XYZ file of C-alpha atoms in Angstrom:
634
model
C 32.610 -4.082 0.759
C 30.097 -1.914 2.036
C 31.353 -0.178 5.562
C 28.322 0.160 7.622
C 30.278 1.869 10.548
C 33.715 1.932 12.221
C 33.753 -1.202 14.268
C 36.553 -1.253 16.984
C 39.343 -4.139 16.594
C 40.841 -6.323 19.313
C 43.439 -9.018 19.567
C 41.935 -12.193 20.851
C 44.026 -11.548 23.813
C 42.820 -8.122 24.672
C 39.095 -9.142 23.860
C 37.020 -8.247 26.911
C 35.552 -11.323 28.459
C 31.867 -11.590 28.515
C 30.679 -11.552 32.318
C 28.496 -14.511 33.430
C 24.763 -13.356 34.726
C 23.936 -13.856 38.429
C 20.339 -14.117 38.753
C 20.376 -13.193 42.368
C 22.178 -10.251 41.385
C 20.620 -6.967 42.053
C 19.565 -4.988 39.034
C 21.844 -2.194 38.368
C 20.618 1.118 38.984
C 19.173 2.892 36.252
C 18.244 -0.398 34.272
C 14.943 -2.651 33.866
C 15.245 -6.374 34.499
C 15.674 -6.972 30.767
C 18.356 -4.399 30.547
C 16.452 -1.611 28.882
C 16.793 1.922 29.909
C 13.592 2.972 32.194
C 14.147 6.479 31.280
C 13.889 5.498 27.575
C 10.984 3.394 28.211
C 8.982 6.265 29.644
C 10.032 8.672 26.923
C 6.541 8.408 25.516
C 3.250 8.791 26.953
C -0.431 7.787 26.454
C -0.578 10.653 23.711
C 2.751 8.995 21.929
C 4.893 12.182 22.442
C 8.633 11.921 21.222
C 11.650 12.554 22.661
C 13.876 12.386 20.053
C 14.024 12.627 16.178
C 14.626 8.918 16.163
C 11.680 8.235 18.381
C 9.557 10.431 15.700
C 10.216 8.458 12.913
C 9.320 5.247 14.602
C 6.341 6.520 15.858
C 5.370 7.933 12.401
C 5.867 4.030 10.891
C 3.551 2.873 14.013
C 1.032 5.626 13.129
C 0.979 4.827 9.367
C 0.538 1.128 10.113
C 3.659 -0.139 8.731
C 4.189 -3.677 10.033
C 7.488 -4.736 8.309
C 10.797 -2.774 7.672
C 13.498 -4.379 5.446
C 17.147 -2.849 6.038
C 20.665 -3.052 6.606
C 22.096 -1.625 9.693
C 24.885 1.248 9.764
C 26.486 4.120 11.587
C 24.295 7.079 10.674
C 20.913 5.247 10.692
C 21.965 3.694 13.984
C 19.708 6.258 16.149
C 16.775 5.100 14.195
C 17.346 1.239 14.555
C 17.904 2.014 18.376
C 14.624 3.758 18.597
C 13.190 0.447 16.580
C 14.149 -1.898 19.422
C 11.321 -0.532 21.174
C 8.538 -0.547 19.223
C 6.020 -3.128 19.444
C 3.976 -3.180 16.205
C 7.063 -2.981 13.404
C 9.117 -5.732 12.845
C 12.515 -5.528 11.073
C 14.319 -7.938 8.600
C 17.780 -7.454 8.279
C 18.570 -8.151 4.304
C 21.935 -9.160 3.192
C 22.140 -6.135 0.617
C 20.448 -2.928 0.669
C 19.311 -3.492 -3.023
C 17.334 -6.546 -1.543
C 15.775 -4.506 0.831
C 14.764 -2.048 -1.912
C 13.204 -4.883 -3.918
C 11.724 -6.584 -1.120
C 9.911 -3.443 -0.122
C 8.764 -3.061 -3.410
C 7.257 -6.499 -3.699
C 5.695 -5.897 -0.202
C 3.914 -2.899 -1.604
C 3.010 -4.694 -4.817
C 1.284 -7.535 -2.987
C -0.420 -5.593 -0.138
C -1.064 -2.245 -1.942
C 0.234 -0.455 1.183
C 3.746 1.250 0.944
C 6.682 -1.227 1.698
C 9.363 0.289 3.779
C 13.445 -0.097 3.289
C 16.070 1.254 5.629
C 19.628 1.851 5.152
C 22.654 4.117 6.259
C 24.390 7.049 4.583
C 26.744 6.824 1.687
C 27.161 3.374 0.370
C 24.141 2.195 2.054
C 21.733 4.756 0.471
C 23.541 4.250 -2.632
C 22.787 0.350 -2.657
C 19.389 1.322 -2.594
C 19.116 3.350 -5.546
C 18.515 0.238 -7.987
C 15.256 -0.566 -6.021
C 14.043 2.904 -5.786
C 14.370 3.087 -9.842
C 12.557 0.079 -10.113
C 9.797 1.145 -7.987
C 9.373 4.268 -9.627
C 9.138 3.016 -13.049
C 6.708 0.563 -11.996
C 4.863 2.708 -9.776
C 5.166 0.959 -6.868
C 4.645 2.240 -3.289
C 7.796 2.367 -1.467
C 9.071 4.741 1.576
C 12.892 4.591 1.614
C 14.570 6.019 5.154
C 18.360 6.643 4.866
C 20.612 7.568 7.739
C 22.885 11.014 6.688
C 25.850 12.224 8.460
C 25.304 15.363 11.062
C 24.037 18.575 9.185
C 27.065 20.504 9.970
C 29.452 18.002 8.053
C 26.892 17.827 4.890
C 29.014 19.085 1.968
C 32.344 18.391 3.518
C 32.953 14.734 2.157
C 32.706 13.321 5.633
C 32.856 9.603 6.103
C 30.031 7.680 4.313
C 28.751 11.229 2.851
C 26.476 11.254 -0.313
C 24.087 13.635 -1.653
C 21.278 11.108 -1.431
C 18.415 13.785 -1.824
C 20.425 14.775 -5.173
C 20.911 11.095 -6.151
C 17.402 10.068 -5.982
C 15.448 13.209 -6.995
C 15.094 11.937 -10.604
C 13.806 8.461 -9.365
C 11.705 9.317 -6.349
C 7.862 10.760 -6.373
C 8.916 13.066 -3.688
C 11.967 13.095 -0.962
C 12.847 15.096 1.659
C 16.010 16.243 3.858
C 14.826 16.161 7.413
C 16.025 19.316 8.962
C 14.544 19.003 12.781
C 13.836 16.522 15.316
C 10.430 18.356 15.656
C 9.300 17.757 12.164
C 10.944 14.791 11.188
C 8.174 12.796 12.137
C 5.624 14.673 10.149
C 8.232 14.141 7.118
C 7.804 10.587 7.543
C 4.157 10.606 7.699
C 4.046 12.739 4.540
C 6.118 10.509 2.691
C 3.912 7.606 3.488
C 1.033 9.712 2.086
C 2.503 10.568 -1.098
C 3.793 7.340 -1.759
C 0.157 5.554 -1.429
C -2.013 8.219 -3.196
C -2.848 8.925 -6.656
C -0.293 7.441 -8.946
C 1.799 5.426 -6.568
C 5.752 5.578 -6.253
C 8.479 5.413 -3.736
C 9.473 8.492 -1.628
C 12.202 8.905 0.394
C 13.470 10.967 3.820
C 16.958 11.318 4.225
C 17.667 11.538 8.144
C 20.959 13.345 9.410
C 22.429 11.936 12.355
C 21.950 15.073 14.743
C 18.032 15.184 13.591
C 17.716 11.950 14.604
C 19.440 12.158 17.921
C 18.174 15.590 19.231
C 15.451 16.146 21.466
C 12.461 17.732 20.335
C 10.666 20.512 22.122
C 7.512 18.651 22.887
C 6.712 18.417 26.691
C 4.475 15.148 27.359
C 1.539 17.204 27.899
C 1.944 19.412 24.613
C 0.699 18.680 20.953
C 3.173 19.976 18.595
C 4.497 18.642 15.424
C 6.541 16.092 17.168
C 3.255 14.163 17.596
C 3.090 11.415 14.876
C 0.055 11.814 12.778
C -2.107 9.570 10.436
C -0.222 9.934 6.859
C -2.026 12.977 4.934
C -1.350 14.280 1.592
C -0.320 17.714 1.433
C -3.020 20.284 0.581
C -0.816 21.556 -2.152
C -1.152 18.329 -3.847
C -4.228 17.389 -5.875
C -5.300 13.731 -6.503
C -7.899 13.411 -9.120
C -10.962 11.110 -8.450
C -13.573 11.797 -11.321
C -13.256 12.424 -15.172
C -15.264 15.431 -16.727
C -18.756 13.992 -17.437
C -18.647 15.373 -20.850
C -15.439 13.411 -21.678
C -17.010 10.681 -20.084
C -20.047 10.736 -22.295
C -18.334 11.314 -25.530
C -15.882 8.316 -24.563
C -18.764 6.043 -23.821
C -20.737 6.771 -27.344
C -17.327 5.839 -28.956
C -17.067 2.549 -26.862
C -20.582 1.575 -27.849
C -20.509 2.415 -31.671
C -17.128 0.593 -31.828
C -17.384 -2.897 -34.350
C -13.837 -3.812 -33.131
C -13.352 -2.596 -29.216
C -10.225 -3.738 -27.263
C -9.751 -2.827 -23.655
C -6.108 -2.639 -22.786
C -5.503 -3.125 -18.780
C -2.149 -1.698 -17.514
C -0.640 -1.946 -14.280
C -2.933 1.040 -13.151
C -5.773 -1.282 -12.772
C -4.104 -3.556 -10.383
C -2.528 -0.771 -8.357
C -5.915 0.880 -8.477
C -7.802 -1.904 -7.043
C -10.056 -1.435 -10.395
C -9.809 -5.267 -11.281
C -13.643 -5.474 -10.138
C -14.911 -2.728 -12.219
C -12.961 -3.814 -15.314
C -13.757 -7.278 -15.330
C -17.719 -6.368 -14.912
C -17.167 -3.494 -17.627
C -15.593 -6.235 -19.992
C -18.448 -8.953 -19.437
C -21.157 -6.579 -19.459
C -20.387 -5.310 -22.966
C -18.406 -8.455 -24.150
C -15.263 -6.536 -25.322
C -12.040 -8.415 -25.371
C -9.201 -7.721 -22.865
C -5.316 -7.559 -23.390
C -3.265 -6.727 -20.545
C 0.410 -5.136 -20.581
C 2.891 -6.940 -18.552
C 2.513 -4.869 -15.093
C -1.481 -5.402 -15.869
C -1.068 -9.125 -15.590
C -3.753 -10.500 -13.088
C -6.195 -7.420 -13.679
C -8.314 -9.942 -15.683
C -8.740 -13.650 -15.807
C -6.710 -15.039 -18.299
C -9.150 -18.462 -18.455
C -11.892 -16.202 -19.605
C -13.354 -16.465 -23.074
C -12.855 -12.822 -23.324
C -8.923 -13.018 -22.294
C -6.238 -12.277 -24.989
C -3.239 -12.083 -22.303
C -0.416 -10.143 -22.623
C 0.279 -7.852 -25.735
C 3.444 -6.380 -26.408
C 7.319 -7.364 -27.266
C 6.359 -10.959 -26.187
C 2.748 -11.088 -26.016
C 0.386 -13.460 -27.322
C -0.140 -13.380 -31.024
C -3.826 -12.954 -30.613
C -3.607 -10.186 -28.135
C -1.235 -8.226 -30.696
C -3.356 -8.838 -33.814
C -6.558 -7.618 -31.917
C -4.757 -4.526 -30.641
C -3.398 -3.697 -34.139
C -6.928 -4.188 -35.911
C -9.043 -2.752 -33.233
C -11.118 0.567 -34.064
C -11.645 1.439 -30.477
C -8.832 0.762 -27.453
C -10.077 1.443 -24.098
C -6.355 1.969 -22.336
C -7.016 1.825 -18.651
C -3.730 2.906 -16.132
C -1.045 2.046 -19.209
C 1.805 4.611 -19.993
C 2.140 2.947 -23.361
C 5.873 2.273 -22.904
C 7.991 0.896 -25.893
C 8.046 -2.705 -24.862
C 4.006 -2.719 -25.187
C 3.587 -0.368 -28.540
C 6.773 -1.457 -30.427
C 6.771 1.097 -33.029
C 4.186 3.993 -32.087
C 3.163 4.841 -35.596
C 2.091 1.495 -36.160
C 0.669 0.810 -32.901
C -3.470 0.199 -33.215
C -3.076 2.585 -36.229
C -7.178 2.629 -37.016
C -7.928 3.064 -33.213
C -9.812 5.861 -31.482
C -8.093 5.668 -27.945
C -10.101 6.318 -24.719
C -7.233 6.648 -22.180
C -8.133 6.330 -18.340
C -5.168 7.671 -16.377
C -4.608 8.922 -12.747
C -1.653 10.862 -13.904
C -2.654 13.816 -16.060
C 1.231 13.578 -17.524
C 0.636 9.954 -18.975
C -2.072 11.087 -21.344
C -0.756 11.567 -25.174
C 2.722 11.252 -23.756
C 3.602 8.470 -26.233
C -0.002 7.425 -27.644
C -2.289 10.153 -28.731
C -5.283 10.119 -26.685
C -8.776 11.072 -28.585
C -10.686 11.036 -25.257
C -8.616 11.536 -22.169
C -10.065 10.535 -19.235
C -8.195 11.607 -15.962
C -8.944 9.913 -12.517
C -9.054 6.943 -10.617
C -9.522 3.907 -12.896
C -12.024 2.144 -10.659
C -13.846 5.512 -10.398
C -13.989 6.198 -13.995
C -14.907 2.633 -15.281
C -17.821 2.915 -13.061
C -18.812 6.393 -14.915
C -18.217 4.850 -18.044
C -20.566 1.974 -17.291
C -23.174 4.549 -16.049
C -22.970 6.472 -19.350
C -23.066 3.604 -21.857
C -26.426 3.570 -23.505
C -25.851 0.147 -24.984
C -23.087 -2.300 -25.735
C -21.233 -2.507 -28.993
C -21.930 -5.529 -31.429
C -18.987 -7.637 -30.995
C -20.252 -10.815 -32.158
C -18.064 -11.077 -35.525
C -15.062 -9.668 -33.495
C -15.137 -11.988 -30.857
C -15.135 -14.944 -33.657
C -12.143 -13.149 -35.263
C -10.296 -13.016 -31.930
C -11.097 -16.693 -31.248
C -9.492 -17.712 -34.881
C -6.548 -15.678 -34.050
C -5.933 -17.860 -30.816
C -6.661 -20.853 -32.651
C -3.988 -19.656 -35.493
C -1.188 -18.419 -33.087
C -1.490 -20.765 -30.043
C 0.743 -20.455 -27.107
C 2.649 -23.534 -27.553
C 6.378 -24.927 -27.851
C 8.444 -27.547 -29.965
C 7.361 -30.624 -28.405
C 3.385 -31.094 -28.679
C 1.714 -30.489 -25.119
C -0.219 -33.399 -23.214
C -2.071 -32.952 -20.444
C -2.840 -35.485 -17.363
C -6.266 -36.098 -15.876
C -5.383 -33.314 -13.411
C -4.400 -30.698 -15.900
C -0.821 -31.077 -15.409
C 1.371 -31.121 -18.501
C 2.403 -35.072 -19.312
C 6.117 -35.804 -19.021
C 5.474 -38.872 -21.222
C 4.395 -36.877 -24.078
C 8.200 -35.666 -24.491
C 11.220 -37.621 -25.287
C 13.151 -38.331 -22.219
C 16.099 -38.092 -24.009
C 15.892 -34.265 -24.677
C 16.588 -31.638 -22.223
C 13.764 -30.212 -20.519
C 11.657 -27.322 -21.904
C 11.196 -24.453 -19.328
C 7.640 -23.830 -20.547
C 7.010 -27.365 -19.370
C 8.373 -26.600 -15.797
C 5.883 -23.537 -15.407
C 3.155 -24.979 -16.325
C 3.876 -27.724 -13.947
C 4.378 -25.798 -11.176
C 0.927 -23.968 -12.166
C -0.770 -26.936 -12.042
C 0.471 -28.061 -8.610
C -0.177 -24.612 -6.809
C -3.708 -22.670 -6.296
C -4.733 -19.727 -8.554
C -3.854 -17.002 -5.567
C 0.003 -18.144 -5.746
C 2.126 -15.276 -5.820
C 4.961 -15.412 -8.880
C 8.047 -13.404 -8.721
C 10.724 -13.381 -11.263
C 14.200 -11.976 -11.746
C 14.575 -10.387 -15.643
C 15.089 -12.347 -18.918
C 13.594 -15.200 -20.683
C 12.685 -17.035 -17.614
C 10.175 -13.934 -16.859
C 8.970 -14.126 -20.393
C 8.213 -17.877 -19.766
C 6.506 -17.041 -16.584
C 4.456 -14.616 -18.277
C 3.583 -16.717 -21.112
C 2.858 -20.168 -19.812
C 1.258 -19.552 -16.150
C -2.301 -18.701 -16.265
C -3.183 -15.692 -13.832
C -6.684 -15.296 -12.715
C -6.190 -12.808 -9.683
C -4.672 -9.245 -8.977
C -1.391 -8.979 -7.107
C -0.298 -12.411 -8.066
C 2.426 -11.298 -10.349
C 5.286 -9.463 -9.106
C 8.223 -8.468 -11.620
C 10.624 -5.692 -12.507
C 8.963 -4.383 -15.761
C 10.067 -1.056 -16.775
C 13.589 -0.825 -15.233
C 14.220 -4.609 -16.198
C 16.233 -5.341 -12.909
C 18.002 -8.306 -13.212
C 18.530 -10.047 -9.457
C 14.677 -8.779 -8.579
C 13.474 -12.221 -8.273
C 14.703 -13.489 -4.950
C 14.529 -10.522 -2.581
C 10.934 -9.775 -4.359
C 10.276 -13.452 -3.001
C 11.281 -12.373 0.533
C 8.983 -9.112 0.666
C 6.032 -11.266 -1.241
C 6.262 -13.942 1.341
C 5.860 -11.472 4.145
C 3.300 -9.767 2.733
C 1.097 -12.406 1.123
C -1.525 -14.390 3.333
C -0.307 -17.472 5.474
C -2.273 -19.883 3.226
C -0.579 -18.637 -0.165
C 1.909 -20.169 -1.749
C 5.013 -17.700 -2.992
C 7.274 -19.041 -6.119
C 9.992 -17.250 -7.679
C 10.930 -18.047 -11.254
C 14.592 -16.875 -11.805
C 17.500 -17.202 -14.441
C 21.025 -18.313 -13.509
C 22.397 -15.019 -14.349
C 19.515 -13.339 -12.662
C 19.940 -15.642 -9.379
C 23.501 -15.004 -9.217
C 22.889 -11.209 -8.608
C 21.367 -11.419 -5.481
C 21.515 -15.229 -4.422
C 22.889 -14.086 -1.121
C 19.239 -13.098 -0.067
C 18.650 -16.718 0.588
C 20.319 -16.330 3.742
C 17.413 -14.215 4.854
C 14.641 -16.756 3.609
C 16.606 -19.582 5.771
C 17.286 -17.311 8.926
C 13.363 -16.228 8.680
C 12.098 -19.526 7.848
C 10.050 -18.169 4.901
C 8.262 -20.399 2.770
C 9.134 -19.576 -0.935
C 10.233 -22.053 -3.683
C 12.534 -20.670 -6.408
C 12.788 -22.650 -9.626
C 16.256 -21.461 -11.573
C 15.591 -22.112 -14.854
C 19.330 -22.765 -15.944
C 20.926 -22.639 -19.416
C 24.078 -21.306 -18.118
C 23.691 -18.240 -20.047
C 22.162 -14.698 -19.891
C 19.656 -16.283 -22.176
C 17.643 -12.941 -23.526
C 20.955 -11.518 -24.493
C 22.195 -14.547 -26.230
C 18.839 -14.898 -27.817
C 19.173 -11.149 -29.165
C 22.736 -11.718 -30.231
C 21.908 -14.830 -32.537
C 18.983 -12.824 -33.983
C 20.814 -9.441 -34.363
C 24.201 -9.708 -34.377
C 25.070 -12.830 -36.765
C 25.573 -14.875 -33.376
C 28.249 -13.413 -31.811
C 28.072 -14.438 -28.320
C 30.200 -11.797 -26.550
C 30.101 -12.352 -22.724
C 26.626 -14.006 -22.782
C 27.372 -17.448 -21.944
C 28.907 -18.643 -18.919
C 31.816 -21.482 -19.143
C 30.499 -22.623 -15.632
C 28.009 -21.929 -13.060
C 27.443 -23.151 -9.228
C 25.014 -25.858 -8.696
C 22.434 -24.121 -7.639
C 20.809 -26.951 -5.261
C 24.472 -27.176 -3.323
C 24.508 -23.791 -3.090
C 21.069 -23.489 -1.572
C 22.034 -25.997 1.226
C 24.711 -24.166 1.906
C 22.607 -20.942 2.785
C 20.336 -23.128 4.810
C 17.775 -23.764 2.266
C 16.711 -27.102 0.671
C 18.060 -28.064 -2.607
C 16.789 -29.827 -5.393
C 17.588 -30.620 -8.933
C 15.562 -31.297 -12.457
C 17.403 -32.751 -15.104
C 14.560 -34.822 -17.006
C 11.224 -34.677 -17.566
C 10.566 -37.788 -15.236
C 11.923 -35.681 -12.462
C 9.720 -32.558 -13.083
C 6.594 -33.993 -11.182
C 7.888 -35.765 -8.209
C 10.419 -32.935 -7.588
C 8.062 -29.999 -7.891
C 5.941 -31.455 -5.318
C 8.568 -32.135 -3.038
C 10.044 -28.871 -3.241
C 6.673 -27.017 -2.966
C 5.945 -29.273 0.206
C 9.003 -27.980 1.993
C 8.164 -25.975 4.913
C 10.987 -23.302 4.534
C 13.002 -22.024 1.356
C 13.780 -24.427 -1.318
C 15.648 -23.763 -4.570
C 15.264 -26.141 -7.526
C 18.213 -25.919 -9.849
C 16.421 -26.900 -13.477
C 18.471 -27.767 -16.135
C 16.570 -26.731 -19.271
C 16.924 -26.804 -23.053
C 19.731 -24.145 -23.691
C 18.453 -23.812 -27.292
C 15.310 -22.535 -26.043
C 13.990 -19.008 -27.177
C 11.140 -16.668 -26.379
C 8.703 -16.199 -28.642
C 6.586 -14.724 -30.228
C 8.671 -11.932 -30.345
C 8.304 -8.576 -32.105
C 11.754 -6.740 -32.842
C 12.168 -3.125 -30.731
C 10.320 -0.442 -32.376
C 8.543 -3.143 -34.837
C 4.856 -3.629 -35.943
C 3.136 -5.627 -33.359
C 0.969 -7.263 -35.978
C 4.130 -8.470 -37.845
C 5.436 -10.529 -34.560
C 8.015 -13.313 -35.057
C 7.107 -17.101 -34.191
C 10.635 -17.969 -34.632
C 14.267 -16.744 -35.654
C 13.490 -17.453 -39.147
C 10.617 -14.632 -39.087
C 12.788 -11.745 -37.582
């Protein structure tokens, strides 16, 4: 158990009694009527000067426009929490575990595009953030982490709850800082915000020794010093590219216009760079089909004729055929990770590659770029659009892509049928058979609006949520891509709910294994009365591990099946949420409607077919053009 600070212990007989308030009693000297310290209340003047390092931290949060902080209290971070008590514009959400705080901040950033903030104490509090920070780093999500630290003179002495947080997190942060003085700590936090949000987004961290947050600053109320919080500003030593080289743009545009089989590959950078409008316009103006990476889901509407949907290991057959056969690949904001490419040698082997990315380190890192274009995704797409002298002739190519969509449809064992309102028809499925998870995903999609935010854990349920939900809007798909962190789904739904518009629905698809890792965050959803609906696709196993064991380890299912799992609907009720259960196809429509109508958190325990697996599938390192449609094809 994490110890977040020593708490005095009392025997019941020795416990101090609580005094009864007397409304007529005079206010004690030195206190306001609400019990606050007037000297602390007046420690800032109209120029927002601060009196302690902790005040500077909170003032920097306010200056950056931070509205929500996700965290867990503790000894070393307590001065910052005390300063947060007086903040008018920043609310705090107490999470059940620090990992949940980091995931919630990650999702908050994914939905808003602005840095999410998480906070924890030193030692175990900071190390519990590490999984969430690493996840944000892999997925380039803007997160600012604030961690308490033991006093500076104890650093290196193995003090209580001491950990070298900067050393631990250096490999998984875009920037981190060990705060050294109360006068400068506000600027440290402001810079962390600016760096998290600029260029290729990512997590930053400020480690806050307790003496720095409790020390007084040297600022006088009338002086303008470093202690005065400022708008977040990227340091002058950091250069963020905006426009690509014009000669390189002209050459790339000529290549695209001359292509016979062009494909646009939209990565997560399109969404994070708010470049979806530019990408959609370019694709439609030049009639070029669009595939997405998993982080790029929502960059292009999947109900459009040009949409090929997701490519890669569990991508659609038609997206993988198109990216394999293309002669010109316009890749925007993607790092070409192994789950997308399969074997690099067999990925788009005939393509001339035009690679747009704001991070020059990604150019030719995994896939060689013939036309490297370094710059902001939206700006570079506008440059390409202006440089295009004509459009490629794609009539035959689009017909071929349409043929692949017919040949390799996204379906599952029982033929799908739809009702008049577009929802899947339960009467088309044998009621004596277990429920297919794909059917549930389609049913929830049909029952919600296009701007619904979907979060997931990691595993088979994540892939079904990718494949069988039709995404049309950016920032509506929130998941753990690069790190693949099981347990991401529920805490990310908490962060997404607080980030989304009030009229947006937030739905979480989780697996029983993933849900068990962070189900404690249900208490947060219940306490805060957050309107989120969690569908646990329950096959009593770590389903993706079991699928790989069946396919590649001769069916030896070691440590992948659960001999017993909780009743998740009953568990939800214990946490203060509403619980529901689906066991038959006839349960689906009414239960989905009832769960979505709940005013507050709801959990639906969905007993799915335990034999169902995720296909299409490209074996790790395989050829995307030779995807398997069943285990027999592997």
